[in-house]
mmCIF file of C-alpha atoms in Angstrom:
data_model
loop_
_atom_site.group_PDB
_atom_site.id
_atom_site.type_symbol
_atom_site.label_atom_id
_atom_site.label_comp_id
_atom_site.label_asym_id
_atom_site.label_seq_id
_atom_site.Cartn_x
_atom_site.Cartn_y
_atom_site.Cartn_z
ATOM 1 C CA MET A 10 -27.183 112.783 33.174
ATOM 2 C CA SER A 11 -30.248 113.301 30.493
ATOM 3 C CA ASP A 12 -30.322 113.344 26.547
ATOM 4 C CA PRO A 13 -33.224 114.539 24.461
ATOM 5 C CA GLY A 14 -33.542 111.132 22.754
ATOM 6 C CA LEU A 15 -32.900 109.002 25.749
ATOM 7 C CA GLY A 16 -33.962 109.177 29.233
ATOM 8 C CA LEU A 17 -31.071 107.847 31.365
ATOM 9 C CA PRO A 18 -30.421 105.429 32.878
ATOM 10 C CA CYS A 19 -32.907 103.370 30.674
ATOM 11 C CA VAL A 20 -32.780 99.900 29.752
ATOM 12 C CA LEU A 21 -33.497 99.001 25.960
ATOM 13 C CA ASN A 22 -34.925 95.497 24.683
ATOM 14 C CA ARG A 23 -34.831 94.319 28.588
ATOM 15 C CA ARG A 24 -31.094 93.709 28.028
ATOM 16 C CA TRP A 25 -28.933 96.759 27.381
ATOM 17 C CA GLN A 26 -28.535 99.332 30.217
ATOM 18 C CA VAL A 27 -27.889 102.502 28.880
ATOM 19 C CA VAL A 28 -25.612 105.043 31.063
ATOM 20 C CA GLU A 29 -23.835 107.392 29.110
ATOM 21 C CA ARG A 30 -24.314 109.443 25.639
ATOM 22 C CA LEU A 31 -20.717 109.178 23.970
ATOM 23 C CA GLY A 32 -21.409 111.511 20.949
ATOM 24 C CA GLN A 33 -23.591 112.854 17.975
ATOM 25 C CA GLY A 34 -23.098 111.599 14.504
ATOM 26 C CA GLY A 35 -24.764 112.473 11.159
ATOM 27 C CA MET A 36 -26.745 108.995 11.046
ATOM 28 C CA GLY A 37 -27.438 108.824 14.873
ATOM 29 C CA THR A 38 -26.674 109.188 18.639
ATOM 30 C CA VAL A 39 -23.969 106.946 20.185
ATOM 31 C CA TYR A 40 -24.418 105.470 23.933
ATOM 32 C CA LEU A 41 -22.464 103.713 26.293
ATOM 33 C CA SER A 42 -24.264 100.818 27.824
ATOM 34 C CA ASN A 43 -24.005 97.731 29.851
ATOM 35 C CA ASP A 44 -25.240 93.893 28.891
ATOM 36 C CA LEU A 45 -27.441 92.976 31.855
ATOM 37 C CA ASN A 46 -27.509 89.533 30.479
ATOM 38 C CA LEU A 47 -23.822 88.947 31.819
ATOM 39 C CA PRO A 48 -24.311 90.106 35.576
ATOM 40 C CA ASN A 49 -21.179 88.261 37.025
ATOM 41 C CA LEU A 50 -18.688 90.524 34.563
ATOM 42 C CA GLY A 51 -17.342 93.759 35.709
ATOM 43 C CA ASP A 52 -18.210 96.827 33.891
ATOM 44 C CA SER A 53 -15.320 96.752 31.794
ATOM 45 C CA LYS A 54 -16.132 93.610 29.937
ATOM 46 C CA ARG A 55 -20.020 93.832 29.864
ATOM 47 C CA SER A 56 -19.523 97.798 27.971
ATOM 48 C CA CYS A 57 -20.895 98.107 24.802
ATOM 49 C CA VAL A 58 -22.225 100.481 22.565
ATOM 50 C CA VAL A 59 -25.927 101.434 21.573
ATOM 51 C CA LYS A 60 -26.343 103.246 18.171
ATOM 52 C CA GLN A 61 -29.542 104.854 17.916
ATOM 53 C CA LEU A 62 -30.723 105.925 14.175
ATOM 54 C CA ARG A 63 -32.034 109.602 14.139
ATOM 55 C CA ASP A 64 -35.582 109.932 13.578
ATOM 56 C CA ASP A 65 -35.383 114.142 12.971
ATOM 57 C CA PHE A 66 -35.243 114.070 9.131
ATOM 58 C CA PHE A 67 -37.206 116.814 7.367
ATOM 59 C CA ARG A 68 -37.980 114.448 4.263
ATOM 60 C CA GLN A 69 -39.338 111.351 4.252
ATOM 61 C CA GLU A 70 -36.702 110.009 1.591
ATOM 62 C CA ASP A 71 -34.052 111.295 3.954
ATOM 63 C CA ARG A 72 -35.787 109.478 6.452
ATOM 64 C CA GLU A 73 -35.918 105.917 4.440
ATOM 65 C CA ARG A 74 -32.492 106.482 2.933
ATOM 66 C CA ALA A 75 -31.263 106.595 6.293
ATOM 67 C CA ILE A 76 -33.315 103.624 7.507
ATOM 68 C CA GLN A 77 -31.918 101.811 4.428
ATOM 69 C CA PHE A 78 -28.253 102.648 5.565
ATOM 70 C CA PHE A 79 -28.894 101.644 9.019
ATOM 71 C CA PHE A 80 -30.147 98.152 8.104
ATOM 72 C CA ARG A 81 -27.668 97.663 5.621
ATOM 73 C CA GLU A 82 -24.946 98.410 8.472
ATOM 74 C CA ALA A 83 -26.416 95.540 10.461
ATOM 75 C CA GLN A 84 -26.400 93.375 7.730
ATOM 76 C CA VAL A 85 -22.721 94.120 6.615
ATOM 77 C CA LEU A 86 -21.344 93.608 10.294
ATOM 78 C CA SER A 87 -23.547 90.694 11.061
ATOM 79 C CA ALA A 88 -21.826 88.830 8.092
ATOM 80 C CA LEU A 89 -18.249 89.902 9.208
ATOM 81 C CA SER A 90 -15.789 88.163 11.606
ATOM 82 C CA HIS A 91 -12.085 90.100 11.881
ATOM 83 C CA PRO A 92 -10.304 91.151 14.965
ATOM 84 C CA ASN A 93 -10.027 94.940 13.118
ATOM 85 C CA ILE A 94 -13.595 95.432 12.647
ATOM 86 C CA VAL A 95 -15.941 96.649 15.323
ATOM 87 C CA ALA A 96 -18.482 93.369 16.309
ATOM 88 C CA ILE A 97 -22.074 93.654 16.118
ATOM 89 C CA LEU A 98 -24.157 92.151 19.009
ATOM 90 C CA ASP A 99 -27.500 92.944 18.489
ATOM 91 C CA PHE A 100 -30.171 94.719 16.330
ATOM 92 C CA PHE A 101 -33.634 95.548 17.153
ATOM 93 C CA GLN A 102 -36.620 98.175 16.976
ATOM 94 C CA GLU A 103 -38.213 99.559 19.962
ATOM 95 C CA GLU A 104 -41.122 102.100 20.108
ATOM 96 C CA GLY A 105 -40.569 103.022 16.493
ATOM 97 C CA LYS A 106 -36.894 103.538 16.762
ATOM 98 C CA SER A 107 -34.199 101.557 15.620
ATOM 99 C CA TYR A 108 -30.813 100.446 17.587
ATOM 100 C CA LEU A 109 -27.769 98.822 16.704
ATOM 101 C CA ILE A 110 -25.799 96.994 19.305
ATOM 102 C CA MET A 111 -21.825 97.014 19.011
ATOM 103 C CA GLU A 112 -18.790 96.061 20.428
ATOM 104 C CA TYR A 113 -17.372 99.001 22.849
ATOM 105 C CA VAL A 114 -13.497 99.933 21.899
ATOM 106 C CA ARG A 115 -11.591 101.324 24.411
ATOM 107 C CA GLY A 116 -9.561 104.154 22.568
ATOM 108 C CA LYS A 117 -9.557 107.051 20.242
ATOM 109 C CA ASN A 118 -9.920 107.493 16.747
ATOM 110 C CA LEU A 119 -7.179 108.743 14.584
ATOM 111 C CA HIS A 120 -8.588 112.327 14.006
ATOM 112 C CA GLU A 121 -8.917 112.879 17.869
ATOM 113 C CA MET A 122 -5.471 111.427 18.245
ATOM 114 C CA LEU A 123 -3.901 113.904 16.184
ATOM 115 C CA MET A 124 -5.539 117.106 17.236
ATOM 116 C CA GLU A 125 -4.431 116.224 20.677
ATOM 117 C CA ARG A 126 -0.788 115.409 19.795
ATOM 118 C CA GLY A 127 -0.828 118.746 17.716
ATOM 119 C CA GLU A 128 1.636 117.533 15.086
ATOM 120 C CA PRO A 129 2.056 114.833 12.485
ATOM 121 C CA PHE A 130 2.726 111.171 13.205
ATOM 122 C CA PHE A 131 6.289 109.438 12.750
ATOM 123 C CA ASN A 132 6.616 107.495 9.808
ATOM 124 C CA GLU A 133 6.710 103.921 11.565
ATOM 125 C CA GLU A 134 3.687 104.682 13.304
ATOM 126 C CA VAL A 135 1.559 105.508 10.065
ATOM 127 C CA ILE A 136 3.008 102.521 8.167
ATOM 128 C CA ASP A 137 2.161 100.292 11.066
ATOM 129 C CA TRP A 138 -1.620 101.320 10.853
ATOM 130 C CA ALA A 139 -1.643 101.323 7.116
ATOM 131 C CA ILE A 140 -0.545 97.959 7.045
ATOM 132 C CA GLN A 141 -3.327 96.744 9.772
ATOM 133 C CA VAL A 142 -5.947 98.772 7.355
ATOM 134 C CA CYS A 143 -4.889 97.022 4.463
ATOM 135 C CA GLU A 144 -5.205 93.876 6.153
ATOM 136 C CA VAL A 145 -9.009 94.556 6.995
ATOM 137 C CA LEU A 146 -9.699 96.176 3.272
ATOM 138 C CA HIS A 147 -7.826 92.716 2.010
ATOM 139 C CA TYR A 148 -10.390 90.896 4.058
ATOM 140 C CA LEU A 149 -13.613 92.948 3.090
ATOM 141 C CA HIS A 150 -12.507 92.838 -0.712
ATOM 142 C CA THR A 151 -12.234 89.062 -0.903
ATOM 143 C CA HIS A 152 -15.395 88.479 1.245
ATOM 144 C CA ASP A 153 -18.325 86.452 -0.056
ATOM 145 C CA PRO A 154 -19.830 88.974 -1.248
ATOM 146 C CA PRO A 155 -17.063 91.749 -1.575
ATOM 147 C CA VAL A 156 -17.793 94.916 0.663
ATOM 148 C CA ILE A 157 -16.898 98.022 -0.198
ATOM 149 C CA TYR A 158 -15.939 100.323 3.112
ATOM 150 C CA ARG A 159 -16.562 103.563 1.252
ATOM 151 C CA ASP A 160 -16.222 106.020 4.237
ATOM 152 C CA LEU A 161 -12.329 105.050 5.045
ATOM 153 C CA LYS A 162 -11.331 108.304 6.757
ATOM 154 C CA PRO A 163 -9.561 108.960 10.219
ATOM 155 C CA SER A 164 -12.360 109.358 12.302
ATOM 156 C CA ASN A 165 -13.559 106.185 11.144
ATOM 157 C CA ILE A 166 -10.282 104.184 12.489
ATOM 158 C CA MET A 167 -10.073 103.619 16.244
ATOM 159 C CA ILE A 168 -7.084 102.786 18.207
ATOM 160 C CA ASP A 169 -7.479 100.607 21.051
ATOM 161 C CA GLU A 170 -5.177 100.361 24.251
ATOM 162 C CA ARG A 171 -3.033 97.719 22.386
ATOM 163 C CA ASN A 172 -2.593 99.974 19.318
ATOM 164 C CA GLN A 173 -4.624 98.003 17.206
ATOM 165 C CA VAL A 174 -7.039 99.290 14.305
ATOM 166 C CA LYS A 175 -10.677 98.952 14.682
ATOM 167 C CA LEU A 176 -12.885 100.054 11.664
ATOM 168 C CA VAL A 177 -16.008 101.662 12.771
ATOM 169 C CA ASP A 178 -19.276 102.797 11.106
ATOM 170 C CA PHE A 179 -20.101 100.480 8.447
ATOM 171 C CA GLY A 180 -23.333 102.700 7.713
ATOM 172 C CA ILE A 181 -22.686 103.069 3.861
ATOM 173 C CA ALA A 182 -20.890 100.099 3.331
ATOM 174 C CA ARG A 183 -22.298 97.754 1.199
ATOM 175 C CA PRO A 184 -21.946 94.713 -0.636
ATOM 176 C CA PHE A 185 -19.993 94.896 -4.169
ATOM 177 C CA GLU A 186 -21.762 94.276 -7.439
ATOM 178 C CA GLU A 187 -19.861 95.218 -10.705
ATOM 179 C CA SER A 188 -22.938 95.706 -12.757
ATOM 180 C CA GLU A 189 -24.754 97.867 -9.732
ATOM 181 C CA ASP A 190 -25.595 101.321 -9.950
ATOM 182 C CA ASN A 191 -24.016 102.448 -6.782
ATOM 183 C CA THR A 192 -25.383 105.370 -4.572
ATOM 184 C CA HIS A 193 -22.672 108.193 -4.553
ATOM 185 C CA VAL A 194 -22.023 109.058 -0.950
ATOM 186 C CA VAL A 195 -18.510 110.842 -0.370
ATOM 187 C CA SER A 196 -16.440 112.557 2.455
ATOM 188 C CA GLN A 197 -14.940 115.325 1.213
ATOM 189 C CA GLY A 198 -10.885 114.979 0.824
ATOM 190 C CA TYR A 199 -11.050 111.011 1.272
ATOM 191 C CA SER A 200 -13.559 109.948 -1.897
ATOM 192 C CA PRO A 201 -11.949 109.222 -4.936
ATOM 193 C CA PRO A 202 -13.289 110.779 -8.283
ATOM 194 C CA GLU A 203 -15.269 107.720 -9.055
ATOM 195 C CA GLN A 204 -17.330 107.492 -5.900
ATOM 196 C CA TYR A 205 -18.601 110.951 -6.817
ATOM 197 C CA TRP A 206 -20.837 109.522 -9.537
ATOM 198 C CA GLY A 207 -21.494 105.938 -7.715
ATOM 199 C CA ALA A 208 -18.850 104.056 -9.239
ATOM 200 C CA ALA A 209 -16.933 102.770 -6.261
ATOM 201 C CA ASP A 210 -14.892 99.446 -6.392
ATOM 202 C CA PRO A 211 -12.076 98.014 -4.128
ATOM 203 C CA ARG A 212 -9.715 100.678 -5.364
ATOM 204 C CA SER A 213 -11.902 103.498 -4.105
ATOM 205 C CA ASP A 214 -10.949 102.275 -0.612
ATOM 206 C CA VAL A 215 -7.257 102.354 -1.413
ATOM 207 C CA TYR A 216 -7.597 105.754 -2.392
ATOM 208 C CA ALA A 217 -9.225 106.794 1.091
ATOM 209 C CA LEU A 218 -6.523 104.973 2.829
ATOM 210 C CA GLY A 219 -3.607 107.277 0.900
ATOM 211 C CA CYS A 220 -5.483 110.457 1.696
ATOM 212 C CA THR A 221 -5.997 109.213 5.318
ATOM 213 C CA MET A 222 -1.953 108.715 5.622
ATOM 214 C CA TYR A 223 -1.379 112.096 4.043
ATOM 215 C CA PHE A 224 -3.484 113.215 7.197
ATOM 216 C CA LEU A 225 -1.988 111.523 9.471
ATOM 217 C CA LEU A 226 1.710 112.320 8.178
ATOM 218 C CA THR A 227 0.717 116.210 7.696
ATOM 219 C CA GLY A 228 -1.865 117.001 10.009
ATOM 220 C CA LYS A 229 -3.913 118.573 7.063
ATOM 221 C CA ASP A 230 -6.965 117.051 5.109
ATOM 222 C CA SER A 231 -5.938 116.029 1.414
ATOM 223 C CA LEU A 232 -7.555 118.405 -1.492
ATOM 224 C CA ALA A 233 -10.308 116.639 -3.102
ATOM 225 C CA LEU A 234 -9.766 115.405 -6.466
ATOM 226 C CA THR A 235 -5.776 115.844 -6.055
ATOM 227 C CA VAL A 236 -2.892 113.276 -5.722
ATOM 228 C CA SER A 237 -1.800 113.918 -2.363
ATOM 229 C CA ASN A 238 2.495 114.305 -1.735
ATOM 230 C CA PRO A 239 2.881 114.649 2.075
ATOM 231 C CA LYS A 240 6.392 115.522 1.990
ATOM 232 C CA LYS A 241 5.903 118.774 0.691
ATOM 233 C CA LEU A 242 4.106 119.786 3.931
ATOM 234 C CA ASN A 243 6.535 117.415 5.991
ATOM 235 C CA ALA A 244 10.466 117.062 5.084
ATOM 236 C CA ASP A 245 10.502 114.431 7.531
ATOM 237 C CA VAL A 246 8.078 111.952 5.469
ATOM 238 C CA ASN A 247 10.263 108.913 4.076
ATOM 239 C CA ASP A 248 10.670 109.328 0.106
ATOM 240 C CA THR A 249 9.257 105.759 -0.653
ATOM 241 C CA LEU A 250 6.388 106.217 2.092
ATOM 242 C CA ASP A 251 5.731 109.762 -0.015
ATOM 243 C CA ARG A 252 5.505 107.737 -3.319
ATOM 244 C CA ILE A 253 3.336 105.154 -1.792
ATOM 245 C CA VAL A 254 0.821 107.961 -0.582
ATOM 246 C CA GLN A 255 0.988 109.340 -4.241
ATOM 247 C CA ARG A 256 0.273 105.996 -6.148
ATOM 248 C CA ALA A 257 -2.399 105.146 -3.882
ATOM 249 C CA THR A 258 -4.425 108.542 -4.519
ATOM 250 C CA GLN A 259 -3.650 108.801 -8.238
ATOM 251 C CA GLN A 260 -6.927 109.969 -10.034
ATOM 252 C CA ASP A 261 -7.159 107.009 -12.544
ATOM 253 C CA VAL A 262 -7.888 103.933 -10.859
ATOM 254 C CA TRP A 263 -5.598 101.948 -13.209
ATOM 255 C CA SER A 264 -2.795 103.841 -11.993
ATOM 256 C CA ARG A 265 -3.205 103.164 -8.355
ATOM 257 C CA TYR A 266 -2.695 99.911 -6.410
ATOM 258 C CA GLN A 267 -4.866 97.208 -7.836
ATOM 259 C CA SER A 268 -5.597 95.772 -4.545
ATOM 260 C CA ALA A 269 -5.069 96.535 -0.686
ATOM 261 C CA LEU A 270 -2.761 93.534 -0.814
ATOM 262 C CA GLU A 271 -0.638 94.967 -3.446
ATOM 263 C CA MET A 272 -0.451 98.225 -1.138
ATOM 264 C CA LYS A 273 0.147 96.191 1.901
ATOM 265 C CA GLU A 274 3.323 94.160 0.554
ATOM 266 C CA GLU A 275 4.856 97.514 -0.426
ATOM 267 C CA LEU A 276 4.407 98.897 3.052
ATOM 268 C CA ILE A 277 5.596 95.800 4.542
ATOM 269 C CA PHE A 278 8.876 95.684 2.599
ATOM 270 C CA LEU A 279 9.356 99.685 3.442
ATOM 271 C CA ARG A 280 8.957 98.881 7.318
ATOM 272 C CA SER A 281 11.584 96.137 6.968
ATOM 273 C CA LYS A 282 14.249 98.724 5.433
ATOM 274 C CA ILE A 283 13.147 101.660 8.142
ATOM 275 C CA GLN A 284 12.753 99.440 11.429
ATOM 276 C CA PRO A 285 16.420 97.802 11.632
ATOM 277 C CA LYS A 286 17.793 101.434 11.244
ATOM 278 C CA ALA A 287 15.438 102.710 14.242
ATOM 279 C CA LYS A 288 16.733 99.473 16.274
ATOM 280 C CA GLN A 289 20.478 99.975 15.148
ATOM 281 C CA SER A 290 19.785 103.442 16.443
ATOM 282 C CA LYS A 291 18.406 102.376 19.761
ATOM 283 C CA SER A 292 21.288 99.970 20.009
ATOM 284 C CA LYS A 293 24.090 102.267 19.253
ATOM 285 C CA ILE A 294 22.295 104.821 21.903
ATOM 286 C CA TRP A 295 22.208 101.779 24.614
ATOM 287 C CA ILE A 296 25.854 101.126 23.531
ATOM 288 C CA ILE A 297 26.985 104.747 24.280
ATOM 289 C CA ALA A 298 25.294 105.264 27.421
ATOM 290 C CA ALA A 299 26.788 101.569 28.644
ATOM 291 C CA ALA A 300 30.400 103.199 27.479
ATOM 292 C CA ALA A 301 29.601 106.479 29.321
ATOM 293 C CA ILE A 302 28.212 104.507 32.382
ATOM 294 C CA GLY A 303 31.514 102.223 32.228
ATOM 295 C CA LEU A 304 33.516 105.354 31.826
ATOM 296 C CA VAL A 305 31.855 106.884 35.397
ATOM 297 C CA VAL A 306 32.549 103.913 37.038
ATOM 298 C CA VAL A 307 36.250 103.353 35.951
ATOM 299 C CA SER A 308 36.761 107.061 36.333
ATOM 300 C CA SER A 309 35.507 106.425 40.235
ATOM 301 C CA LEU A 310 37.437 103.598 40.547
ATOM 302 C CA VAL A 311 40.668 105.230 39.461
ATOM 303 C CA PHE A 312 39.891 108.594 41.418
ATOM 304 C CA ALA A 313 39.331 106.179 44.695
ATOM 305 C CA LYS A 314 42.463 104.711 44.103
ATOM 306 C CA VAL A 315 44.445 107.626 43.462
ATOM 307 C CA GLN A 316 42.903 109.563 46.665
ATOM 308 C CA SER A 317 43.722 106.125 48.346
ATOM 309 C CA ASP A 318 47.319 106.582 47.447
ATOM 310 C CA HIS A 319 47.443 110.096 47.913
ATOM 311 C CA GLU A 320 46.125 109.525 51.586
ATOM 312 C CA MET A 321 48.528 106.497 52.431
ATOM 313 C CA VAL A 322 51.551 108.878 51.176
ATOM 314 C CA GLU A 323 50.420 111.655 53.412
ATOM 315 C CA GLN A 324 50.341 109.387 56.365
ATOM 316 C CA GLU A 325 53.652 107.605 55.434
ATOM 317 C CA ALA A 326 54.807 111.036 55.540
ATOM 318 C CA ALA A 327 53.412 112.180 58.624
ATOM 319 C CA ASN A 328 54.707 109.152 60.295
ATOM 320 C CA TYR A 329 58.406 109.943 58.683
ATOM 321 C CA ARG A 330 58.253 113.395 60.204
ATOM 322 C CA GLN A 331 57.065 112.213 63.427
ATOM 323 C CA MET A 332 59.671 109.516 63.782
ATOM 324 C CA ARG A 333 62.144 112.144 62.406
ATOM 325 C CA ALA A 334 61.254 114.528 64.998
ATOM 326 C CA GLN A 335 61.072 111.937 67.766
ATOM 327 C CA ALA A 336 64.780 110.750 66.688
ATOM 328 C CA GLU A 337 66.071 114.365 66.806
ATOM 329 C CA GLN A 338 64.400 114.810 70.419
ATOM 330 C CA GLU A 339 66.122 111.626 71.429
ATOM 331 C CA LYS A 340 69.552 112.725 69.686
ATOM 332 C CA MET A 341 69.435 116.008 71.726
ATOM 333 C CA LEU A 342 68.258 114.326 74.814
ATOM 334 C CA PHE A 343 71.321 111.939 74.460
ATOM 335 C CA LYS A 344 73.811 114.894 73.666
ATOM 336 C CA ILE A 345 72.651 116.581 77.103
ATOM 337 C CA GLY A 346 73.003 113.334 78.654
ATOM 338 C CA ASN A 347 76.371 113.137 77.470
ATOM 339 C CA GLN A 348 77.589 116.627 78.790
ATOM 340 C CA SER A 349 75.912 115.787 81.869
ATOM 341 C CA LYS A 350 77.865 112.879 82.289
ATOM 342 C CA GLN A 351 80.844 114.210 81.100
ATOM 343 C CA GLN A 352 80.706 116.623 83.862
ATOM 344 C CA ASN A 353 80.066 113.976 86.540
ATOM 345 C CA ASN A 354 82.902 111.752 85.440
ATOM 346 C CA LEU A 355 85.630 114.341 86.280
ATOM 347 C CA PRO A 356 88.725 112.370 87.899
ATOM 348 C CA SER A 357 88.096 111.817 91.300
ATOM 349 C CA SER A 358 91.426 113.748 92.700
ATOM 350 C CA ALA A 359 90.224 116.808 91.321
ATOM 351 C CA ASN A 360 87.057 116.305 93.212
ATOM 352 C CA GLN A 361 88.686 115.506 96.228
ATOM 353 C CA GLY A 362 91.068 118.180 95.865
ATOM 354 C CA ALA A 363 88.355 120.773 95.509
ATOM 355 C CA PHE A 364 86.917 119.116 98.504
ATOM 356 C CA HIS A 365 90.085 119.803 100.555
ATOM 357 C CA ILE A 366 90.365 123.104 99.372
ATOM 358 C CA GLN A 367 87.038 123.982 100.732
ATOM 359 C CA GLN A 368 87.892 121.872 103.776
ATOM 360 C CA SER A 369 91.108 123.845 104.368
ATOM 361 C CA LYS A 370 89.218 126.870 104.360
ATOM 362 C CA PRO A 371 89.772 128.094 107.922
ATOM 363 C CA ALA A 372 86.063 128.083 109.532
ATOM 364 C CA SER A 373 87.024 131.878 111.164
ATOM 365 C CA SER A 374 89.115 134.489 109.850
ATOM 366 C CA LYS A 375 91.997 133.414 111.461
ATOM 367 C CA LYS A 376 94.745 132.157 109.647
ATOM 368 C CA GLN A 377 95.524 128.191 110.060
ATOM 369 C CA TYR A 378 98.737 126.394 108.945
ATOM 370 C CA LEU A 379 98.527 123.056 107.508
ATOM 371 C CA PRO A 380 100.791 121.233 110.191
ATOM 372 C CA VAL A 381 104.128 119.891 108.211
ATOM 373 C CA ASN A 382 104.305 116.656 109.598
ATOM 374 C CA ASP A 383 100.722 115.569 108.371
ATOM 375 C CA GLU A 384 101.648 113.787 105.058
ATOM 376 C CA SER A 385 98.292 112.790 103.797
ATOM 377 C CA MET A 386 97.101 116.612 103.754
ATOM 378 C CA LEU A 387 100.447 117.470 102.231
ATOM 379 C CA THR A 388 100.130 114.961 99.549
ATOM 380 C CA ASP A 389 96.351 115.894 98.375
ATOM 381 C CA SER A 390 97.680 119.731 98.368
ATOM 382 C CA GLN A 391 100.650 119.069 96.242
ATOM 383 C CA GLY A 392 98.254 117.032 93.909
ATOM 384 C CA LEU A 393 96.211 120.083 93.592
ATOM 385 C CA PHE A 394 98.633 122.202 92.612
ATOM 386 C CA ASP A 395 100.283 119.763 90.353
ATOM 387 C CA ARG A 396 96.995 120.130 88.328
#
């Protein structure tokens, strides 16, 4: 990979190995680099950002002004230590160019996140981020000496992998002196009226936070020098949250929150009212889901029991029909057996008579007469005729 400013890869100040260009800003170019002094760490832990001040200004006064801001950023950052502020690691000049080495934040800025999302963020998300910004603004404003950020906007608020806010780009931040005639540097749609003539104070950062919240809730930049009312564009914006944004973006500094801490307290109170409802809704969803699962299980058991009972009844009916058929068959066989037995149990005299009749039939066509003096034959014949 090549770059018009630096030939990549390269090593700066015998320590910072520049490996990739990350982007171009108004004040310079930003690169991804590794710290060669920490060879035992992986690339992810050694990663840092190199910010190179641009040197292609047409006017000398613009160049001097840029160098002034660049040095001021280094001085401001070196005096700060806060988990929501990007940390400075080194500052040096090499071959006539100025470099600032800073902590590398793994994440995206809020402007990029909303553009990728394609729709406004939810109330709860905006409230959480705004509370974190209020915390870091309170730290800056109460620092010794106090620091005015002056460039708070979505593109300067990074969200890391833990959903934590990181303020970056302190190029126009400066120590605050009430008697100082401040330089008027503005960001269209985010700077308050007083910043246009160089009279920024801590309430100017509060105004910029309100405009940033408007962008996150609507997806639109706020109009310059106007009170922001996000609910007009997004009906889902909470009424209290809408009033907080309106108060933060009042044109009169005395009508705004007088400190970031005051604004933070209202946001925390609002979050405490919104989150229990959200948790309650989630609990209801889980209860309904559990009830539905229970109903399905019970229904399955009941169906299985009914099916089992039905199969048992069908089996018993089949067994009964089989027993009935077997009984009918046995009854029929018994009846046939009785009839046969009755025929076989005829009186023996009848059988004998029949036998004697058959025996009395002549073997030939000749007539034969029974002998009169044969008493046994006469007796059998007489018995046959008697029947």
